[in-house]
Structures are given as structure tokens and as C-alpha cells.
Amino acid sequence: SSNFTKQIWVFNNSDAERIYLYANLLQKLHWKANPQHLDNFRRELNAETNVSTDRDLILTQTNVKLDQQMPCYFDTKKSMLKYPHFVATKDFMSTLPKESPLKGKRYEKCAVIGNSGSLKLSTCGSQIDGMDFVFRCNGAPLEGFVTDAGKRTDFLTFNPSILYKRFGGLVNESMIESYITFMKQYDSMVWYPCFGSRQLVEPCIKAISYHDQVDSRLVIGHPSHYVSIWEFWKRRGLRKKPSTGLYLVSLAATLCNEIHLYGFWPFPIQLHEGKVQETAYHYFNSLPFTSHHSSDSEFRLLLQMHMLGTVNLHMGTCT
Ligand code: CTP
């Protein structure tokens, strides 16, 4: 059971015990940035992937060629036979920027915000807003959550499946209207990984076509960039595809001199003021816990990086 109310108890569940130990470790450890370790991580990423943030994070008129076929990385061989590849037409090319708006940019202190329910009651909002660059995942809502999650957003990922989950696939005017209204929360770069699944490419391009009605800059992720980072982690033993959060941590390493993580807690319970408490998967809803990632391995990886001073994994409340 995850419903503990006492400060000391007997663990009859090894998962709960492990989570308790993680939380205690994070609380007791005094974090100190280690720029050398972050630099090592950055060098390994650069040396072992054939992509660079400057050139390949975003689709541009220089890293895609006219008539190029664009395979989708989540599609199977069978589905690829069924659906023809998307081809980069002249019209499509003309919607792409000449070069990445992030080219040559470097930031001092960055935050990557995961969507965990552990952010609730964290009061970390102002700490997050004080960073020089803030990454967020999957159209994370801001309105109503500013005290805990902050509002500053410089880079937001927007998985095209969200268009179906929240905006009915943009099939009618009212869906389109609610999508545009939702997007007005942000004034940032919004990065759409359109080339994950062939069936979502057109809806994803449609979502970007409303760029003149929103304040954000809407861009498309280059599929090779995600795949290359995925392969990097695969070679290091990650069994499933990296989560958006881990992808952004890897990206942040190439753009930032110090990395702070908030909202990374893929567990159904947490320690709050010394007591164990139930935690929602997301800070903005109460949907059940589901994950198609190796969440546990990813968390242990972030914990290792925290102990090395590569990233600061913030847990609990900000004072
Ligand atoms: N995350 C976490 N703990 C949670 C929820 C999310 O550490 N309880 C991190 C994960 O790295 C996740 C990111 O925050 O990728 C964004 O959360 P979410 O939008 O829930 O991502 P997923 O639904 O897991 O989807 P994906 O990673 O495939 O985009």
C-alpha cells in the first residue's frame, strides 16, 4: 500500500522502500555543480552522435533537401509499406527557417521541467522563472500552476499525439480555436516532433500552419536528431526509447552551463515533510500512472548525474 501516514514504518514492499531511499538520498545530499562532468557529458554526446544542436535540432532549409523522403522513426517496416514516406515538397521547404534560431546560443542556468505530480505544492515556480532558459515537455499547461511550475518557457516540446488527446485532431473550427487559445499561454519556441509516426505528419504540419495566430515560434524537430540521441542512450543500456524529459536533458547539455531538473519523479509516492504521500503522474491532472519508457532506469541515470554534479535533480519544496 502507498498510503503511509506515520513517520516510521515497516516496509512490506520493496518498491516503496526503494523510492523512500531515493527521496532520502536526494534530500540529504548537498548538490554542487561540477562543470567538468557536464562538459564530459557534452563531449561524449558530440563525439558519439552524428548530429549537432546547431545544425540538426530543427528542420531547416539546409538540413532537408527538396524531394527528400522523410521516414518516421516509430513506424515499423510493415506500416512503412502501407503508407508512403512524406516527401519534402517545395511548399513544405518554404515553411522551414533558413537556419535554427538556436544556432550558436549558449545559456548559463537552464531548467528542464518534467511533468510529474511531485511539482504540486513544490512552490518552485519563482526559482524556475529565475533561470536563463526553461525547457518544458509535451504542451505542459502553465495557467493555474504558476506557483509550483513557473511560467517561463523558452523551449516547449509538443508531441503531435496531444493534438488528438486534447484538441480532437484539429478536425473542426472549435477544436482549432481551442488549440490556438491554449497556445496563447506560451511565448517561446515550440518544437513539434512531426516525424515520429507517418499518420501524424499532416496533422502536425497543420498545427504549425497556425503560426501567425500564436505568439510562439513553431518549429519541426529533425527526426535524425532524436534518433541519434536515442541510439546514444541505447548504447548505454537504455532498453526503451528515451522519454521527452531525458531527450531534453541531453539537449540541455549542449546548450547550458548548468542544468536544473524539476518535476522528474516517475513514482506513485513521494516523501513530503518526512511522510510518504501519494503522487499523481502529472502535476496538471490525475490520470493513472502509465509509461512506455524505462522510467526507473532513466530516474537512476538522473540520480547518478545528480551525484556527479552534472545536473541538479530538485526534489521536494523550494524555499
Ligand atoms: N516525468 C517524470 N515523472 C513523472 C512524469 C513525467 O520524470 N511522474 C518526466 C519524463 O521524463 C517525461 C517528461 O517528464 O518524458 C514529460 O512528462 P509526460 O508529458 O508525462 O511524458 P510522457 O507521457 O511520459 O511521454 P513522452 O516522454 O513519451 O513524451
Short mmCIF file of C-alpha atoms and ligand atoms in Angstrom, two decimals:
data_model
loop_
_atom_site.label_atom_id
_atom_site.label_comp_id
_atom_site.label_asym_id
_atom_site.label_seq_id
_atom_site.Cartn_x
_atom_site.Cartn_y
_atom_site.Cartn_z
CA SER A 1 0.00 0.00 0.00
CA SER A 2 1.20 3.52 -0.67
CA ASN A 3 -0.94 5.17 1.97
CA PHE A 4 1.54 5.84 4.77
CA THR A 5 0.77 8.39 7.42
CA LYS A 6 3.39 7.69 10.04
CA GLN A 7 6.98 8.81 10.04
CA ILE A 8 8.46 5.39 10.76
CA TRP A 9 7.01 2.15 9.48
CA VAL A 10 7.89 -1.34 8.32
CA PHE A 11 8.26 -1.60 4.57
CA ASN A 12 6.50 -4.66 3.26
CA ASN A 13 7.04 -3.51 -0.27
CA SER A 14 10.48 -3.22 -1.80
CA ASP A 15 9.31 -0.62 -4.34
CA ALA A 16 8.16 1.72 -1.59
CA GLU A 17 11.43 1.17 0.26
CA ARG A 18 13.48 1.97 -2.84
CA ILE A 19 11.51 5.15 -3.52
CA TYR A 20 11.93 6.16 0.13
CA LEU A 21 15.69 5.67 -0.18
CA TYR A 22 15.86 7.74 -3.39
CA ALA A 23 13.94 10.58 -1.76
CA ASN A 24 16.14 10.48 1.34
CA LEU A 25 19.29 10.43 -0.72
CA LEU A 26 18.17 13.49 -2.67
CA GLN A 27 17.18 15.34 0.48
CA LYS A 28 20.41 14.66 2.34
CA LEU A 29 22.87 15.21 -0.48
CA HIS A 30 24.21 18.74 -0.76
CA TRP A 31 24.37 19.37 -4.54
CA LYS A 32 27.34 21.09 -6.06
CA ALA A 33 27.69 21.83 -9.75
CA ASN A 34 30.59 20.03 -11.43
CA PRO A 35 31.17 21.81 -14.76
CA GLN A 36 33.85 19.26 -15.69
CA HIS A 37 31.37 16.38 -15.52
CA LEU A 38 28.80 18.32 -17.52
CA ASP A 39 31.50 19.07 -20.07
CA ASN A 40 32.42 15.36 -20.25
CA PHE A 41 28.78 14.50 -20.92
CA ARG A 42 28.59 17.20 -23.62
CA ARG A 43 31.77 15.91 -25.27
CA GLU A 44 30.51 12.33 -25.22
CA LEU A 45 27.26 13.42 -26.85
CA ASN A 46 29.11 15.37 -29.52
CA ALA A 47 31.60 12.60 -30.19
CA GLU A 48 29.14 9.72 -30.21
CA THR A 49 26.23 11.19 -32.13
CA ASN A 50 26.40 12.32 -35.73
CA VAL A 51 24.18 15.33 -35.05
CA SER A 52 24.74 18.77 -33.62
CA THR A 53 22.22 21.03 -31.89
CA ASP A 54 23.21 23.96 -34.07
CA ARG A 55 22.65 22.11 -37.32
CA ASP A 56 20.14 19.32 -36.66
CA LEU A 57 17.77 20.02 -33.76
CA ILE A 58 15.27 21.73 -36.04
CA LEU A 59 14.34 21.06 -39.67
CA THR A 60 15.71 23.86 -41.79
CA GLN A 61 16.11 24.61 -45.47
CA THR A 62 19.71 23.45 -45.22
CA ASN A 63 19.34 20.10 -43.44
CA VAL A 64 16.47 18.86 -45.64
CA LYS A 65 16.72 18.64 -49.40
CA LEU A 66 13.94 19.21 -51.90
CA ASP A 67 12.16 15.91 -52.71
CA GLN A 68 13.87 14.19 -49.78
CA GLN A 69 11.90 11.25 -48.38
CA MET A 70 11.32 11.56 -44.66
CA PRO A 71 10.95 8.21 -42.85
CA CYS A 72 9.24 8.19 -39.44
CA TYR A 73 11.26 6.65 -36.62
CA PHE A 74 8.43 4.89 -34.74
CA ASP A 75 6.97 3.24 -37.83
CA THR A 76 7.52 -0.46 -38.44
CA LYS A 77 8.65 -1.94 -41.77
CA LYS A 78 5.07 -3.16 -42.31
CA SER A 79 3.44 0.22 -41.77
CA MET A 80 6.07 1.83 -43.99
CA LEU A 81 4.88 -0.39 -46.84
CA LYS A 82 1.31 0.72 -46.25
CA TYR A 83 1.96 4.46 -46.10
CA PRO A 84 4.32 6.20 -48.50
CA HIS A 85 7.05 8.37 -46.99
CA PHE A 86 6.40 12.05 -46.64
CA VAL A 87 8.31 13.90 -49.34
CA ALA A 88 9.74 17.38 -48.75
CA THR A 89 7.98 19.42 -51.42
CA LYS A 90 8.81 22.96 -52.46
CA ASP A 91 5.83 24.26 -50.44
CA PHE A 92 6.93 22.35 -47.36
CA MET A 93 10.52 23.59 -47.73
CA SER A 94 9.32 27.19 -47.93
CA THR A 95 7.75 26.89 -44.44
CA LEU A 96 11.11 25.94 -42.86
CA PRO A 97 13.51 28.50 -41.39
CA LYS A 98 16.82 29.07 -43.18
CA GLU A 99 18.73 28.11 -40.04
CA SER A 100 17.99 27.12 -36.46
CA PRO A 101 17.02 30.07 -34.23
CA LEU A 102 19.12 28.38 -31.51
CA LYS A 103 22.26 28.29 -33.64
CA GLY A 104 25.27 29.46 -31.64
CA LYS A 105 23.18 30.10 -28.49
CA ARG A 106 24.53 29.17 -25.06
CA TYR A 107 22.83 29.73 -21.69
CA GLU A 108 24.15 29.94 -18.16
CA LYS A 109 21.46 28.31 -15.99
CA CYS A 110 18.77 26.13 -17.55
CA ALA A 111 15.84 24.26 -16.12
CA VAL A 112 14.22 21.21 -17.64
CA ILE A 113 10.72 20.70 -16.29
CA GLY A 114 9.32 17.18 -16.19
CA ASN A 115 5.58 16.82 -15.77
CA SER A 116 5.49 14.86 -12.50
CA GLY A 117 2.78 15.39 -9.90
CA SER A 118 5.63 15.93 -7.42
CA LEU A 119 5.71 19.54 -8.65
CA LYS A 120 2.36 20.15 -6.94
CA LEU A 121 2.83 22.16 -3.72
CA SER A 122 6.55 22.49 -4.53
CA THR A 123 6.37 26.32 -4.73
CA CYS A 124 9.29 26.09 -7.17
CA GLY A 125 7.71 28.47 -9.70
CA SER A 126 9.78 31.56 -8.94
CA GLN A 127 13.02 29.57 -8.78
CA ILE A 128 12.22 28.12 -12.21
CA ASP A 129 11.31 31.53 -13.61
CA GLY A 130 14.67 32.86 -12.43
CA MET A 131 16.58 30.58 -14.83
CA ASP A 132 18.09 31.79 -18.10
CA PHE A 133 16.39 29.17 -20.26
CA VAL A 134 13.47 26.86 -19.45
CA PHE A 135 12.61 23.66 -21.32
CA ARG A 136 9.18 22.07 -20.91
CA CYS A 137 7.64 18.85 -22.17
CA ASN A 138 4.56 17.94 -24.17
CA GLY A 139 2.46 21.10 -24.05
CA ALA A 140 2.75 21.29 -20.25
CA PRO A 141 -0.03 23.65 -19.08
CA LEU A 142 1.02 26.77 -17.20
CA GLU A 143 -2.23 28.53 -16.32
CA GLY A 144 -3.27 27.67 -12.77
CA PHE A 145 0.12 26.09 -11.95
CA VAL A 146 2.47 29.05 -11.94
CA THR A 147 3.28 28.95 -8.19
CA ASP A 148 4.58 25.40 -8.45
CA ALA A 149 5.70 25.04 -12.06
CA GLY A 150 6.57 28.62 -13.04
CA LYS A 151 5.65 30.27 -16.31
CA ARG A 152 8.89 31.00 -18.10
CA THR A 153 9.12 28.82 -21.19
CA ASP A 154 11.81 29.11 -23.82
CA PHE A 155 11.53 25.70 -25.43
CA LEU A 156 8.41 23.55 -25.34
CA THR A 157 8.00 20.15 -26.97
CA PHE A 158 4.63 19.40 -28.49
CA ASN A 159 4.12 15.77 -29.38
CA PRO A 160 1.54 15.54 -32.23
CA SER A 161 -0.43 12.89 -30.29
CA ILE A 162 -1.50 15.78 -27.99
CA LEU A 163 -3.47 17.17 -30.93
CA TYR A 164 -5.71 14.10 -30.66
CA LYS A 165 -5.69 13.77 -26.87
CA ARG A 166 -6.63 17.41 -26.24
CA PHE A 167 -7.80 19.04 -29.47
CA GLY A 168 -9.74 16.35 -31.37
CA GLY A 169 -7.11 16.18 -34.11
CA LEU A 170 -7.96 19.78 -35.16
CA VAL A 171 -10.79 18.45 -37.33
CA ASN A 172 -13.20 21.36 -36.87
CA GLU A 173 -13.22 25.08 -36.16
CA SER A 174 -13.96 24.79 -32.46
CA MET A 175 -11.05 22.33 -31.95
CA ILE A 176 -8.75 24.65 -33.87
CA GLU A 177 -9.95 27.59 -31.79
CA SER A 178 -9.28 25.81 -28.51
CA TYR A 179 -5.81 24.79 -29.75
CA ILE A 180 -4.98 28.39 -30.67
CA THR A 181 -6.32 29.67 -27.34
CA PHE A 182 -4.26 27.07 -25.46
CA MET A 183 -1.10 28.05 -27.35
CA LYS A 184 -1.53 31.68 -26.25
CA GLN A 185 -0.10 30.67 -22.83
CA TYR A 186 3.34 30.49 -24.40
CA ASP A 187 5.73 32.92 -25.92
CA SER A 188 8.55 30.53 -26.70
CA MET A 189 9.91 28.16 -29.27
CA VAL A 190 7.56 25.21 -29.70
CA TRP A 191 9.22 22.11 -31.12
CA TYR A 192 6.97 19.57 -32.86
CA PRO A 193 8.48 16.12 -33.46
CA CYS A 194 6.35 15.61 -36.60
CA PHE A 195 8.31 12.67 -38.00
CA GLY A 196 7.69 10.03 -35.32
CA SER A 197 4.66 8.42 -36.89
CA ARG A 198 3.63 8.78 -40.54
CA GLN A 199 -0.07 9.10 -39.73
CA LEU A 200 0.58 12.15 -37.57
CA VAL A 201 2.74 14.09 -40.03
CA GLU A 202 -0.07 16.02 -41.78
CA PRO A 203 -1.97 16.88 -38.55
CA CYS A 204 1.35 18.05 -37.11
CA ILE A 205 2.08 20.25 -40.12
CA LYS A 206 -1.47 21.59 -39.85
CA ALA A 207 -0.85 22.54 -36.19
CA ILE A 208 2.21 24.53 -37.28
CA SER A 209 0.26 26.30 -40.02
CA TYR A 210 -1.45 28.48 -37.36
CA HIS A 211 1.89 30.09 -36.51
CA ASP A 212 0.68 33.60 -37.33
CA GLN A 213 -2.12 33.32 -34.73
CA VAL A 214 0.13 32.48 -31.78
CA ASP A 215 3.00 34.29 -30.03
CA SER A 216 5.39 31.35 -30.16
CA ARG A 217 7.79 30.29 -32.85
CA LEU A 218 6.65 26.89 -34.12
CA VAL A 219 9.38 24.60 -35.46
CA ILE A 220 9.69 20.96 -36.53
CA GLY A 221 12.15 18.55 -34.91
CA HIS A 222 14.63 16.86 -37.21
CA PRO A 223 14.00 13.10 -36.93
CA SER A 224 17.74 12.29 -37.13
CA HIS A 225 18.42 14.35 -34.02
CA TYR A 226 16.01 12.39 -31.84
CA VAL A 227 17.14 9.07 -33.33
CA SER A 228 20.78 9.85 -32.73
CA ILE A 229 20.17 10.74 -29.07
CA TRP A 230 18.03 7.60 -28.74
CA GLU A 231 20.94 5.50 -30.08
CA PHE A 232 23.35 7.20 -27.70
CA TRP A 233 21.25 6.05 -24.72
CA LYS A 234 20.60 2.65 -26.26
CA ARG A 235 24.37 2.02 -26.39
CA ARG A 236 24.48 2.94 -22.69
CA GLY A 237 21.92 0.28 -21.83
CA LEU A 238 18.56 2.08 -22.02
CA ARG A 239 16.05 -0.56 -23.16
CA LYS A 240 13.16 1.61 -24.35
CA LYS A 241 13.06 4.89 -26.27
CA PRO A 242 14.17 7.86 -24.17
CA SER A 243 11.40 9.93 -22.64
CA THR A 244 10.96 13.52 -23.80
CA GLY A 245 12.43 14.55 -20.44
CA LEU A 246 15.64 12.58 -20.96
CA TYR A 247 15.87 13.82 -24.54
CA LEU A 248 15.66 17.41 -23.27
CA VAL A 249 18.29 16.78 -20.59
CA SER A 250 20.62 15.59 -23.37
CA LEU A 251 19.76 18.65 -25.45
CA ALA A 252 20.27 20.96 -22.47
CA ALA A 253 23.79 19.57 -22.03
CA THR A 254 24.70 21.02 -25.43
CA LEU A 255 23.17 24.44 -24.70
CA CYS A 256 23.65 25.11 -20.99
CA ASN A 257 26.41 25.60 -18.45
CA GLU A 258 24.28 24.44 -15.50
CA ILE A 259 21.20 22.19 -15.60
CA HIS A 260 18.41 22.08 -13.03
CA LEU A 261 15.66 19.47 -13.19
CA TYR A 262 12.21 19.85 -11.65
CA GLY A 263 9.23 17.51 -11.94
CA PHE A 264 11.24 14.34 -12.58
CA TRP A 265 9.71 11.80 -10.22
CA PRO A 266 8.15 8.84 -12.04
CA PHE A 267 6.81 7.19 -8.88
CA PRO A 268 3.35 6.96 -7.35
CA ILE A 269 4.55 8.05 -3.90
CA GLN A 270 6.88 10.73 -2.59
CA LEU A 271 8.29 11.99 0.68
CA HIS A 272 6.66 15.21 1.82
CA GLU A 273 7.76 16.72 5.14
CA GLY A 274 9.13 13.35 6.22
CA LYS A 275 5.96 11.44 5.39
CA VAL A 276 5.09 9.31 2.43
CA GLN A 277 2.39 10.73 0.21
CA GLU A 278 0.64 9.58 -2.94
CA THR A 279 1.75 11.42 -6.09
CA ALA A 280 -0.06 11.88 -9.39
CA TYR A 281 1.82 11.12 -12.61
CA HIS A 282 1.19 14.68 -13.84
CA TYR A 283 1.03 17.95 -11.91
CA PHE A 284 -1.92 19.09 -14.03
CA ASN A 285 -4.27 16.07 -13.99
CA SER A 286 -4.94 12.88 -12.08
CA LEU A 287 -4.58 10.33 -14.87
CA PRO A 288 -3.24 6.94 -13.79
CA PHE A 289 0.44 6.07 -13.99
CA THR A 290 1.42 4.76 -17.42
CA SER A 291 4.74 4.93 -19.14
CA HIS A 292 6.18 3.49 -22.31
CA HIS A 293 9.68 4.35 -21.20
CA SER A 294 12.26 2.78 -18.89
CA SER A 295 11.25 5.34 -16.28
CA ASP A 296 13.01 3.61 -13.44
CA SER A 297 16.31 3.29 -15.30
CA GLU A 298 16.01 6.86 -16.50
CA PHE A 299 15.48 8.07 -12.96
CA ARG A 300 18.52 6.16 -11.69
CA LEU A 301 20.50 7.68 -14.53
CA LEU A 302 19.45 11.20 -13.49
CA LEU A 303 20.27 10.32 -9.89
CA GLN A 304 23.80 9.31 -10.96
CA MET A 305 24.14 12.58 -12.86
CA HIS A 306 22.91 14.45 -9.78
CA MET A 307 25.56 12.81 -7.62
CA LEU A 308 28.24 13.70 -10.17
CA GLY A 309 27.12 17.34 -10.20
CA THR A 310 26.18 17.12 -13.89
CA VAL A 311 22.53 18.03 -13.27
CA ASN A 312 20.68 19.18 -10.15
CA LEU A 313 17.66 16.94 -9.64
CA HIS A 314 15.38 19.10 -7.49
CA MET A 315 13.02 17.23 -5.23
CA GLY A 316 10.55 18.46 -2.65
CA THR A 317 9.74 22.08 -1.91
CA CYS A 318 11.68 25.19 -2.88
CA THR A 319 12.12 27.70 -0.07
N1 CTP B 1 8.32 12.70 -15.96
C1 CTP B 1 8.82 12.21 -14.75
N2 CTP B 1 7.96 11.78 -13.77
C2 CTP B 1 6.62 11.82 -13.97
C3 CTP B 1 6.11 12.32 -15.19
C4 CTP B 1 6.98 12.74 -16.16
O1 CTP B 1 10.04 12.15 -14.57
N3 CTP B 1 5.81 11.41 -12.97
C5 CTP B 1 9.25 13.21 -16.99
C6 CTP B 1 9.57 12.21 -18.10
O2 CTP B 1 10.93 12.40 -18.47
C7 CTP B 1 8.65 12.65 -19.23
C8 CTP B 1 8.55 14.15 -19.02
O3 CTP B 1 8.63 14.34 -17.61
O4 CTP B 1 9.19 12.42 -20.52
C9 CTP B 1 7.26 14.74 -19.56
O5 CTP B 1 6.17 14.07 -18.97
P1 CTP B 1 4.96 13.49 -19.84
O6 CTP B 1 4.40 14.59 -20.63
O7 CTP B 1 4.08 12.74 -18.93
O8 CTP B 1 5.73 12.47 -20.81
P2 CTP B 1 5.24 11.03 -21.26
O9 CTP B 1 3.75 10.97 -21.27
O10 CTP B 1 5.96 10.02 -20.45
O11 CTP B 1 5.62 10.99 -22.76
P3 CTP B 1 6.95 11.10 -23.59
O12 CTP B 1 8.14 11.12 -22.68
O13 CTP B 1 6.91 9.90 -24.47
O14 CTP B 1 6.81 12.37 -24.35
#
